[in-house]
mmCIF file of C-alpha atoms and ligand atoms in Angstrom:
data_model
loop_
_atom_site.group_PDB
_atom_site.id
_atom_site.type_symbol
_atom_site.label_atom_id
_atom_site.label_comp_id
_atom_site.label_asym_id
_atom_site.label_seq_id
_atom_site.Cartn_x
_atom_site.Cartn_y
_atom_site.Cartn_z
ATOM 1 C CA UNK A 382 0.000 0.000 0.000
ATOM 2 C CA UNK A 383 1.572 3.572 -0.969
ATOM 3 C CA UNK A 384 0.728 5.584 1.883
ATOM 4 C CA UNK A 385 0.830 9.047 0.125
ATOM 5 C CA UNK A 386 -1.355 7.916 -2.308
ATOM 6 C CA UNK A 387 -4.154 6.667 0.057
ATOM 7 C CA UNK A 388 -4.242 9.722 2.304
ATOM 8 C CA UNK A 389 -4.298 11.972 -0.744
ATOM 9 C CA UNK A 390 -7.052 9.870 -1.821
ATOM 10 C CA UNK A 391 -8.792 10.235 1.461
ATOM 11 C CA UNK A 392 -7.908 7.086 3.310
ATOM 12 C CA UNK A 393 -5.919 8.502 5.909
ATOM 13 C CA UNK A 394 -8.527 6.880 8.643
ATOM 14 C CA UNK A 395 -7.666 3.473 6.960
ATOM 15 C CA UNK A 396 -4.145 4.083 6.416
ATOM 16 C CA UNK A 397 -3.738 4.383 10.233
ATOM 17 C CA UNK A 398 -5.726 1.700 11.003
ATOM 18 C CA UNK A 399 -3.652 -0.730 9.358
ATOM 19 C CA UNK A 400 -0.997 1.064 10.886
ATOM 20 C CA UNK A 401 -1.917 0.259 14.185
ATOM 21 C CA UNK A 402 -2.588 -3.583 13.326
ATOM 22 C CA UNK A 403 -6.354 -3.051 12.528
ATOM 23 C CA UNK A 404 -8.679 -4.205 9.494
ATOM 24 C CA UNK A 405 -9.043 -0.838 7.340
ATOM 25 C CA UNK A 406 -12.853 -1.746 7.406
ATOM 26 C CA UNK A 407 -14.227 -2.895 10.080
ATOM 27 C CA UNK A 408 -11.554 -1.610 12.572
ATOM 28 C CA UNK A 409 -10.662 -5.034 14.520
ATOM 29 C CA UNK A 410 -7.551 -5.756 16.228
ATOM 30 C CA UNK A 411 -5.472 -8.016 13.499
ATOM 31 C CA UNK A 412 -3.383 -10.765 15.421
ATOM 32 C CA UNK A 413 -1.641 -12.163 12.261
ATOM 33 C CA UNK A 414 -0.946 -15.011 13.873
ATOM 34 C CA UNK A 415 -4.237 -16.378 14.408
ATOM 35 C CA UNK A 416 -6.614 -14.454 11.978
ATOM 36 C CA UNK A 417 -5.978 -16.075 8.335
ATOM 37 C CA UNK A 418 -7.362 -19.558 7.299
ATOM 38 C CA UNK A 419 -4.816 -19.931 4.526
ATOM 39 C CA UNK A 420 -1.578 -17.930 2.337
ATOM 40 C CA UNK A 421 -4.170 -16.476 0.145
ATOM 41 C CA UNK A 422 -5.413 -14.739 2.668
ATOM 42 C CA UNK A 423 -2.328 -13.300 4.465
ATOM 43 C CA UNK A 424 -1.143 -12.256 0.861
ATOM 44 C CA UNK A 425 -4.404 -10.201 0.365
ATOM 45 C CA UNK A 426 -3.616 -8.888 4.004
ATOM 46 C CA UNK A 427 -0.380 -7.631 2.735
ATOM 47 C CA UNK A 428 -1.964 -5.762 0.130
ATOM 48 C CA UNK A 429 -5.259 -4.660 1.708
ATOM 49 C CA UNK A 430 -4.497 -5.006 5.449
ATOM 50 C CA UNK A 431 -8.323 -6.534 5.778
ATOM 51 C CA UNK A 432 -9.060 -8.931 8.358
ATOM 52 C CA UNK A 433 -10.451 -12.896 7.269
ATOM 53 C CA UNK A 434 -14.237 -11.682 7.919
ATOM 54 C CA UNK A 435 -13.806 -8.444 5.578
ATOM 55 C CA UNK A 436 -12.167 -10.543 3.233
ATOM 56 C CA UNK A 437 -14.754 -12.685 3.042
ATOM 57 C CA UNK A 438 -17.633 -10.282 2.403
ATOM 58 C CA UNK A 439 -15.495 -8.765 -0.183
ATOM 59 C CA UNK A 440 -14.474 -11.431 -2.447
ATOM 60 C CA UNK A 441 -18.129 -13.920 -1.456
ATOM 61 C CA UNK A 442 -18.861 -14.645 -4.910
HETATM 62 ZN ZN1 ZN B 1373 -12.331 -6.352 9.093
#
């Protein structure tokens, strides 16, 4: 995620969230450890920095 380019966008909000370990969306507490069923999912964390649940409502087919 390029930071500039989010806040200039108007994400700063979610750009600190995922600063401070939380899901972008939904603002939970990420413990990276624990949260993701599978790689696929920590990859998408890397680029989104959304938690399993958010992740699944965005990509439910
Ligand atoms: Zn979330």
């Amino acid at each position: 995620m390029n930071e500039e380019i989010m806040r200039k966008a108007g994400f700063g909000k979610e750009v600190d969230r995922v600063k401070e370990g939380k899901c972008p969306s939904c603002g939970k507490k990420i413990d990276t450890t624990i949260e993701f069923r599978d790689e696929v999912s920590v990859h998408e964390y890397m680029i989104s920095g959304m938690c399993q649940k958010c992740q699944n409502e965005v990509f439910r087919k």
